[in-house]
PDB file of C-alpha atoms in Angstrom:
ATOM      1  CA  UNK A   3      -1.183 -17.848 -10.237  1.00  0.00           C
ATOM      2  CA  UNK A   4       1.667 -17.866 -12.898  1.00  0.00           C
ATOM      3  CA  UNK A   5       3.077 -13.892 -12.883  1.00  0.00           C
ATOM      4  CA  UNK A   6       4.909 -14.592 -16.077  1.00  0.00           C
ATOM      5  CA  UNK A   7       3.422 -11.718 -18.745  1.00  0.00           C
ATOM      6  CA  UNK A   8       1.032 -11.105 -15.451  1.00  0.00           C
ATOM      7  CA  UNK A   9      -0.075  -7.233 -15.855  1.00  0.00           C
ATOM      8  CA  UNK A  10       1.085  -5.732 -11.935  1.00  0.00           C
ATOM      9  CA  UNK A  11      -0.439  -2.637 -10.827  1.00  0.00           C
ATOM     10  CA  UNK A  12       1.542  -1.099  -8.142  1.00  0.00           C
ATOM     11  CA  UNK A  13       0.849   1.623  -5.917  1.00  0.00           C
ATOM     12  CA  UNK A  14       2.885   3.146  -3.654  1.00  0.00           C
ATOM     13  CA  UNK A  15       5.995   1.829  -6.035  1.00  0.00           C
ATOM     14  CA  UNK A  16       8.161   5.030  -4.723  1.00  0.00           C
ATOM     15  CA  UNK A  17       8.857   4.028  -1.566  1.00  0.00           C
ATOM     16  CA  UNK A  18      10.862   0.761   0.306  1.00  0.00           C
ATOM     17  CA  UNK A  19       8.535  -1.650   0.017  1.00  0.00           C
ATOM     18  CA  UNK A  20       6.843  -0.669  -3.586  1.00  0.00           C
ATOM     19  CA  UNK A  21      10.208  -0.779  -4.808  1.00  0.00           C
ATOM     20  CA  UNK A  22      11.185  -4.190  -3.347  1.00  0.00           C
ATOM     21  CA  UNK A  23       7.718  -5.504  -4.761  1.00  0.00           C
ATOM     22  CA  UNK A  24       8.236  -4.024  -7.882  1.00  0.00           C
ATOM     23  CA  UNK A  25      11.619  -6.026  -8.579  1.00  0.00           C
ATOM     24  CA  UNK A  26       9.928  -9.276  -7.392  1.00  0.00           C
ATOM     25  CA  UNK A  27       7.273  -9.021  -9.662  1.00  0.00           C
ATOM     26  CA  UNK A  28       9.591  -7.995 -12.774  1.00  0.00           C
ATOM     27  CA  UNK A  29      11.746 -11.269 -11.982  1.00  0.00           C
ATOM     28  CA  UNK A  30       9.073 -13.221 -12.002  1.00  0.00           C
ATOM     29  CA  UNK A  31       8.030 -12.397 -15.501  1.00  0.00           C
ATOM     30  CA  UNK A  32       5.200  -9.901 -14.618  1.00  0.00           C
ATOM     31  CA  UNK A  33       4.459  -6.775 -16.527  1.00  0.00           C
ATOM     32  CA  UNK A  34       4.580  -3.985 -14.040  1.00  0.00           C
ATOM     33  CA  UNK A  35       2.767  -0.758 -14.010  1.00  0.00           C
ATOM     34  CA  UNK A  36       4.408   1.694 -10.919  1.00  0.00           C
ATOM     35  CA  UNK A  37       2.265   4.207  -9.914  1.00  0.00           C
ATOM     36  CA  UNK A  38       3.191   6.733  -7.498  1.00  0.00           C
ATOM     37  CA  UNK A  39       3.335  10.401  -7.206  1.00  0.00           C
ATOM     38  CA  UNK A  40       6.804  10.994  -7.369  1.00  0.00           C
ATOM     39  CA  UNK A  41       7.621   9.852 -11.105  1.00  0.00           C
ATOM     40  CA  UNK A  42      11.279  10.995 -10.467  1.00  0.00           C
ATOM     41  CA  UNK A  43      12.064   7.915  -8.269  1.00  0.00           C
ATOM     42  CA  UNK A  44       9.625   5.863 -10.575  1.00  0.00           C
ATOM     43  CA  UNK A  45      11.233   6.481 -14.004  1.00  0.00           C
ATOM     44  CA  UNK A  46      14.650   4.622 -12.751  1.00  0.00           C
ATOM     45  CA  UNK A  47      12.827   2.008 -11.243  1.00  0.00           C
ATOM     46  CA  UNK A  48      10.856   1.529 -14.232  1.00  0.00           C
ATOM     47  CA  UNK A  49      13.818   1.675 -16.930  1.00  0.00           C
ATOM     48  CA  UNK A  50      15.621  -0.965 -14.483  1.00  0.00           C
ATOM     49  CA  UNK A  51      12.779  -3.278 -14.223  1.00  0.00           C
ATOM     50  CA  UNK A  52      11.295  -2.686 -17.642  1.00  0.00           C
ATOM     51  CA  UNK A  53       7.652  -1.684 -16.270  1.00  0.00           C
ATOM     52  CA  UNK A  54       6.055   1.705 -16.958  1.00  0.00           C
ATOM     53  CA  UNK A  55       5.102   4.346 -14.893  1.00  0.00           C
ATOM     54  CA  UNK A  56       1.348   5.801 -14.545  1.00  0.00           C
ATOM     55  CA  UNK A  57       2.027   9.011 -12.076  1.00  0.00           C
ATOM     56  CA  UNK A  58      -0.741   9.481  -9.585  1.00  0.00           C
ATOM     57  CA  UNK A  59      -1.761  11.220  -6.111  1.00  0.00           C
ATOM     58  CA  UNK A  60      -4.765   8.682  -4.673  1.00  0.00           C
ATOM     59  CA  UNK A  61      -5.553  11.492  -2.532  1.00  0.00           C
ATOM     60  CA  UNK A  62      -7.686  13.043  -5.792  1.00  0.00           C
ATOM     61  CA  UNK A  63     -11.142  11.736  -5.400  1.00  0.00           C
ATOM     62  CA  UNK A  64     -10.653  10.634  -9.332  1.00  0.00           C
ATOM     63  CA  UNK A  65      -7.260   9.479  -9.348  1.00  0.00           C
ATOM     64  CA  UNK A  66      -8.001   5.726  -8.610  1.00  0.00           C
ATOM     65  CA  UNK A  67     -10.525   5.795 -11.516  1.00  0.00           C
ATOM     66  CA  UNK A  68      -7.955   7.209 -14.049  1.00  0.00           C
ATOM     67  CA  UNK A  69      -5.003   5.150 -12.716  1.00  0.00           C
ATOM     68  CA  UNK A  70      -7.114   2.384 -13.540  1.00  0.00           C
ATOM     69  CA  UNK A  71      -8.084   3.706 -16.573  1.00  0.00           C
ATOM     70  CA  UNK A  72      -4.374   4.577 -17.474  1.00  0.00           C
ATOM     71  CA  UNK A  73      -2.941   0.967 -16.651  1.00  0.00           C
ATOM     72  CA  UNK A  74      -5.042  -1.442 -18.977  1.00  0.00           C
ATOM     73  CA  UNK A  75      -6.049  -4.649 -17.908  1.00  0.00           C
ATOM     74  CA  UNK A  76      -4.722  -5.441 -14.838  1.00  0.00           C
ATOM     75  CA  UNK A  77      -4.524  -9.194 -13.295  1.00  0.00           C
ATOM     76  CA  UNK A  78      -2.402  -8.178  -9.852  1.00  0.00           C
ATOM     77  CA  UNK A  79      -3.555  -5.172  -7.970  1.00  0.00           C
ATOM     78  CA  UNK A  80      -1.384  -4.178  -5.539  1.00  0.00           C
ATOM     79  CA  UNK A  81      -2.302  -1.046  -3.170  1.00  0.00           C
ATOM     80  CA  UNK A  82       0.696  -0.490  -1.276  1.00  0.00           C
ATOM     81  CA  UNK A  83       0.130   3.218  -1.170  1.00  0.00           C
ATOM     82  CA  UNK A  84      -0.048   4.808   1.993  1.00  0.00           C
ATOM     83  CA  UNK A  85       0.142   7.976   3.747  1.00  0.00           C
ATOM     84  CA  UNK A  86       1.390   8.367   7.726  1.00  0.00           C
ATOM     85  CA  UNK A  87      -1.925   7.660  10.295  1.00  0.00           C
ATOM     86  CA  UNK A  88       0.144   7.872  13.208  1.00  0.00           C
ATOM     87  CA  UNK A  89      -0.382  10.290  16.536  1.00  0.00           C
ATOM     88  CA  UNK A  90      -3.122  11.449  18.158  1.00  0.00           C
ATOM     89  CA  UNK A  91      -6.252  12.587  16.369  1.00  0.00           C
ATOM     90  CA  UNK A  92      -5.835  16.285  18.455  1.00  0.00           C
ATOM     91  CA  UNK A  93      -2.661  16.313  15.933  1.00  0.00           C
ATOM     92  CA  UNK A  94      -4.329  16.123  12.847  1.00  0.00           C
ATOM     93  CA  UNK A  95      -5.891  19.089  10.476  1.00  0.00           C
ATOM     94  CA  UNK A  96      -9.013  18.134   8.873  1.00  0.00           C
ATOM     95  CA  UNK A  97      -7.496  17.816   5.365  1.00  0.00           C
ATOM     96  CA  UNK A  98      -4.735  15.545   6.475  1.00  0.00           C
ATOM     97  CA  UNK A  99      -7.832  13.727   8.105  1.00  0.00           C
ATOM     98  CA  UNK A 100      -9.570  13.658   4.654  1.00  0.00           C
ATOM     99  CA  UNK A 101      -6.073  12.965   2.885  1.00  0.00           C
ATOM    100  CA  UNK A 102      -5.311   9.767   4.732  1.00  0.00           C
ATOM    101  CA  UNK A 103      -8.702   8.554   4.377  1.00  0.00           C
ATOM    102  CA  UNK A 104      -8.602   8.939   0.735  1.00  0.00           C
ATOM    103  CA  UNK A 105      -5.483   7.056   0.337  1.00  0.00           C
ATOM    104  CA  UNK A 106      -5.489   4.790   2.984  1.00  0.00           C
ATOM    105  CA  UNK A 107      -8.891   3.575   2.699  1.00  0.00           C
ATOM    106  CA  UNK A 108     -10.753   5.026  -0.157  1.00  0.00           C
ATOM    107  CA  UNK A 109      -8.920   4.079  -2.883  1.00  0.00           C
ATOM    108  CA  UNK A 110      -7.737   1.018  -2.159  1.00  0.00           C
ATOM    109  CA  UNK A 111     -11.493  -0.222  -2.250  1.00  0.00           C
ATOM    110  CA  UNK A 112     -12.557   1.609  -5.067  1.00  0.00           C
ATOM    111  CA  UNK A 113      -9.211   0.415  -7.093  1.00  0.00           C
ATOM    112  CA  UNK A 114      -9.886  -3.349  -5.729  1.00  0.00           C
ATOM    113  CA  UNK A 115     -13.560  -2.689  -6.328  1.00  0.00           C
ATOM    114  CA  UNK A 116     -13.283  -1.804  -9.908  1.00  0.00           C
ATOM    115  CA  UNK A 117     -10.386  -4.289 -11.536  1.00  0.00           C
ATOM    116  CA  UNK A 118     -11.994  -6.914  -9.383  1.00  0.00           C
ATOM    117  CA  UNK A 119     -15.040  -6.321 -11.311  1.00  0.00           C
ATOM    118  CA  UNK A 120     -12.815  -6.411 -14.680  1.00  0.00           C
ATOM    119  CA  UNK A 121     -10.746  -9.079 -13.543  1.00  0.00           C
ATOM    120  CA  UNK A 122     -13.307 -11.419 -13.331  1.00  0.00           C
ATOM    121  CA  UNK A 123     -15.000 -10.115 -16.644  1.00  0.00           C
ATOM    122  CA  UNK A 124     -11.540 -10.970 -18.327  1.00  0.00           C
ATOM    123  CA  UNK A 125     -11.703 -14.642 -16.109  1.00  0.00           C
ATOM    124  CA  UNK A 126      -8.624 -13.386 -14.844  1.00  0.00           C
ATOM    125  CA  UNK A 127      -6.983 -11.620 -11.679  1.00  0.00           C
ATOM    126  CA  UNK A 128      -5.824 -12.529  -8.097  1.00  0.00           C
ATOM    127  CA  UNK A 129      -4.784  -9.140  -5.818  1.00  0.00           C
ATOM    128  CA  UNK A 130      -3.458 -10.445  -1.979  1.00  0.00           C
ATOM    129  CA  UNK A 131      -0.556  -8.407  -0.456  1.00  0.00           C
ATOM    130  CA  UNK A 132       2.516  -9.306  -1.826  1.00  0.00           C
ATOM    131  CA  UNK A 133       4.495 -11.953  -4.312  1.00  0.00           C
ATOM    132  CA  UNK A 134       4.437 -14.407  -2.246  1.00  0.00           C
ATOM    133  CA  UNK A 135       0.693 -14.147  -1.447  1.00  0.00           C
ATOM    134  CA  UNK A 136      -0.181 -14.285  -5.196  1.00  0.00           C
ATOM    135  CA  UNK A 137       1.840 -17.011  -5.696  1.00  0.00           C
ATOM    136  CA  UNK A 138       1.148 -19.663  -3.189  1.00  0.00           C
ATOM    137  CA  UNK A 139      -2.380 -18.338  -2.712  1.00  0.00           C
ATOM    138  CA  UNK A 140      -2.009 -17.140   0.923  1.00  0.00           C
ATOM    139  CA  UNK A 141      -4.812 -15.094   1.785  1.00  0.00           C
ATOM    140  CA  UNK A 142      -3.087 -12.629   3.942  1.00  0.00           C
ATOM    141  CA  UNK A 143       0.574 -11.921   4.525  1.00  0.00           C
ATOM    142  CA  UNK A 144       1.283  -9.925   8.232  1.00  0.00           C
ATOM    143  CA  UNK A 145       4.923  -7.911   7.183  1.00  0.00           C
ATOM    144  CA  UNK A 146       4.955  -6.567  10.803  1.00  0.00           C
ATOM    145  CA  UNK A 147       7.872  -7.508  12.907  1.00  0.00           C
ATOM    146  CA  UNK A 148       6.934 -10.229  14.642  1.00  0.00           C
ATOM    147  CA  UNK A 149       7.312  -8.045  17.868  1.00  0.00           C
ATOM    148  CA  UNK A 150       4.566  -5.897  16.283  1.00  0.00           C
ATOM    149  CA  UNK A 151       2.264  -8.984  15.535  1.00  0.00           C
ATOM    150  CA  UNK A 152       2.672 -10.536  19.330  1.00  0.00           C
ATOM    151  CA  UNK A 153       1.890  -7.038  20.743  1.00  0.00           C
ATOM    152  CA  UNK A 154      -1.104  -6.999  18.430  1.00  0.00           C
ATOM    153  CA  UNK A 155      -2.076 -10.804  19.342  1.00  0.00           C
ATOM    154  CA  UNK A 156      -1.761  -9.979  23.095  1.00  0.00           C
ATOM    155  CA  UNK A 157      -3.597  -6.326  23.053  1.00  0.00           C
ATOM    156  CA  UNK A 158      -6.486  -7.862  21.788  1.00  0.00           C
ATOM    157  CA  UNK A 159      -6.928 -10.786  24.002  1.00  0.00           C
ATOM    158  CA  UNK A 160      -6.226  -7.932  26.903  1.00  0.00           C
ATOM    159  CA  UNK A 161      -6.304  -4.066  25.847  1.00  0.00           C
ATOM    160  CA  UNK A 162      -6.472  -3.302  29.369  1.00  0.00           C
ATOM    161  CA  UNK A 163      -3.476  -4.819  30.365  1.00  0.00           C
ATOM    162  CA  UNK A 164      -1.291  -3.846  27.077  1.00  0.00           C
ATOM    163  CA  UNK A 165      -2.390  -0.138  27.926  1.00  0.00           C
ATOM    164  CA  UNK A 166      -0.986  -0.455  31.574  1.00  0.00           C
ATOM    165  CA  UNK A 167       2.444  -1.736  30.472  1.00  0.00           C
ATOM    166  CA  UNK A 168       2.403   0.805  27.349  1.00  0.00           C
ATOM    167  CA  UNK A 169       1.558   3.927  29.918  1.00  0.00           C
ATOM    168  CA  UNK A 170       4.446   2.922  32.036  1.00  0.00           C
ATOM    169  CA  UNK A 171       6.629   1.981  29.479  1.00  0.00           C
ATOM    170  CA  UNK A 172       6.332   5.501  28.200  1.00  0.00           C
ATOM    171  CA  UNK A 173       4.168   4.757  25.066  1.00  0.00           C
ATOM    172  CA  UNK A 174       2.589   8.306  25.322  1.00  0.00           C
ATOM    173  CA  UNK A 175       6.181   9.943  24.864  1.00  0.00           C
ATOM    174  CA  UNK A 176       6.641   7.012  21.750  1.00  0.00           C
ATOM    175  CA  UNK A 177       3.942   7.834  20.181  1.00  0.00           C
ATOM    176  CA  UNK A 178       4.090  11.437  20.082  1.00  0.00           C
ATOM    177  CA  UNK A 179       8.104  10.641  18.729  1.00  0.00           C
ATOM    178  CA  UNK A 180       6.529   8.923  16.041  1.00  0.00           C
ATOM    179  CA  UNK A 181       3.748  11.249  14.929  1.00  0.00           C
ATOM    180  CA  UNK A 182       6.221  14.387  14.743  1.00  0.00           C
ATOM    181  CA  UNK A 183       8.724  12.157  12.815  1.00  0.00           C
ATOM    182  CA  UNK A 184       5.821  11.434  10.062  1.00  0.00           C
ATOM    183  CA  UNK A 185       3.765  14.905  10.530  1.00  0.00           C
ATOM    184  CA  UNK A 186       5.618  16.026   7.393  1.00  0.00           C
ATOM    185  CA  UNK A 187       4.621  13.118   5.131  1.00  0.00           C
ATOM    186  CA  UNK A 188       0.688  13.360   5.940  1.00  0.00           C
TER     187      UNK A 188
END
């Protein structure tokens, strides 16, 4: 897909990778709409790249409706938002439950739901992961260390075995590191 004069719908544009994304898809020509909730990190971004910024919190049931609503015709939809699912479930209250659910999973599909619907109304449209998906047509692009990928490959060809080595490894002491590190972001 050529991205020149491409309209880019970007969620999630606040943080790292949004912002990395972001100033890919400018360079390539694209329009970009960031959307995020924190428009004071936006607005820079958006002056720099010459995009625009549509503030939004996809954990409001309506808020992937009106984003869509608020960004115009959109050819490259890419949900990058996400909120911290890390921990044990014991850790979690029921609205940071509900939160992460609405942004992790719920509106994703409803955004890629509707402007697929419009995209292919307009005969337009093409919404993988990232730049270089869109552009070479990849149909999935894995951004996890390739550690991450090889323990993923391995503990699901033997879960019982990756548990052992994780348990002894300390995993339980890990993971409970990395769910009080991200309990404030939920």
């Amino acid at each position: 897909m050529e991205l020149r004069g491409a309209n880019v719908l970007l969620t999630g544009a606040s943080g790292g990778i949004g912002r990395a994304l972001a100033e890919a898809f400018a360079a390539r020509g694209a329009e970009v709409v960031l959307s995020g909730r924190r428009t004071e990190v936006l607005e820079p971004l958006a002056e720099r790249i010459g995009g625009r910024v549509v503030a939004a919190d996809l954990a409001e049931r309506d808020a992937p409706e009106e984003l869509l609503a608020e960004a115009g015709p959109v050819d490259v939809l890419v949900a990058n938002a996400a909120l911290p699912a890390s921990g044990l479930l014991s850790g979690y209250a029921l609205d940071e439950v509900d939160r992460a659910l609405d942004v992790n999973l719920r509106a994703p599909i409803v955004m890629a739901k509707l402007a697929g619907a419009r995209m292919a109304d307009r005969g337009r449209g093409h919404a993988r992961a990232t730049v270089r998906a869109v552009e070479r047509d990849v149909a999935e692009i894995d951004v996890a260390p390739l550690g991450l990928r090889l323990g993923a490959l391995v503990g699901g060809a033997a879960p019982a075995l990756v548990a052992a080595v994780q348990r002894r490894a300390g995993g339980g002491r890990i993971t409970r590191d990395l769910a009080a590190g991200q309990r404030g972001r939920r």
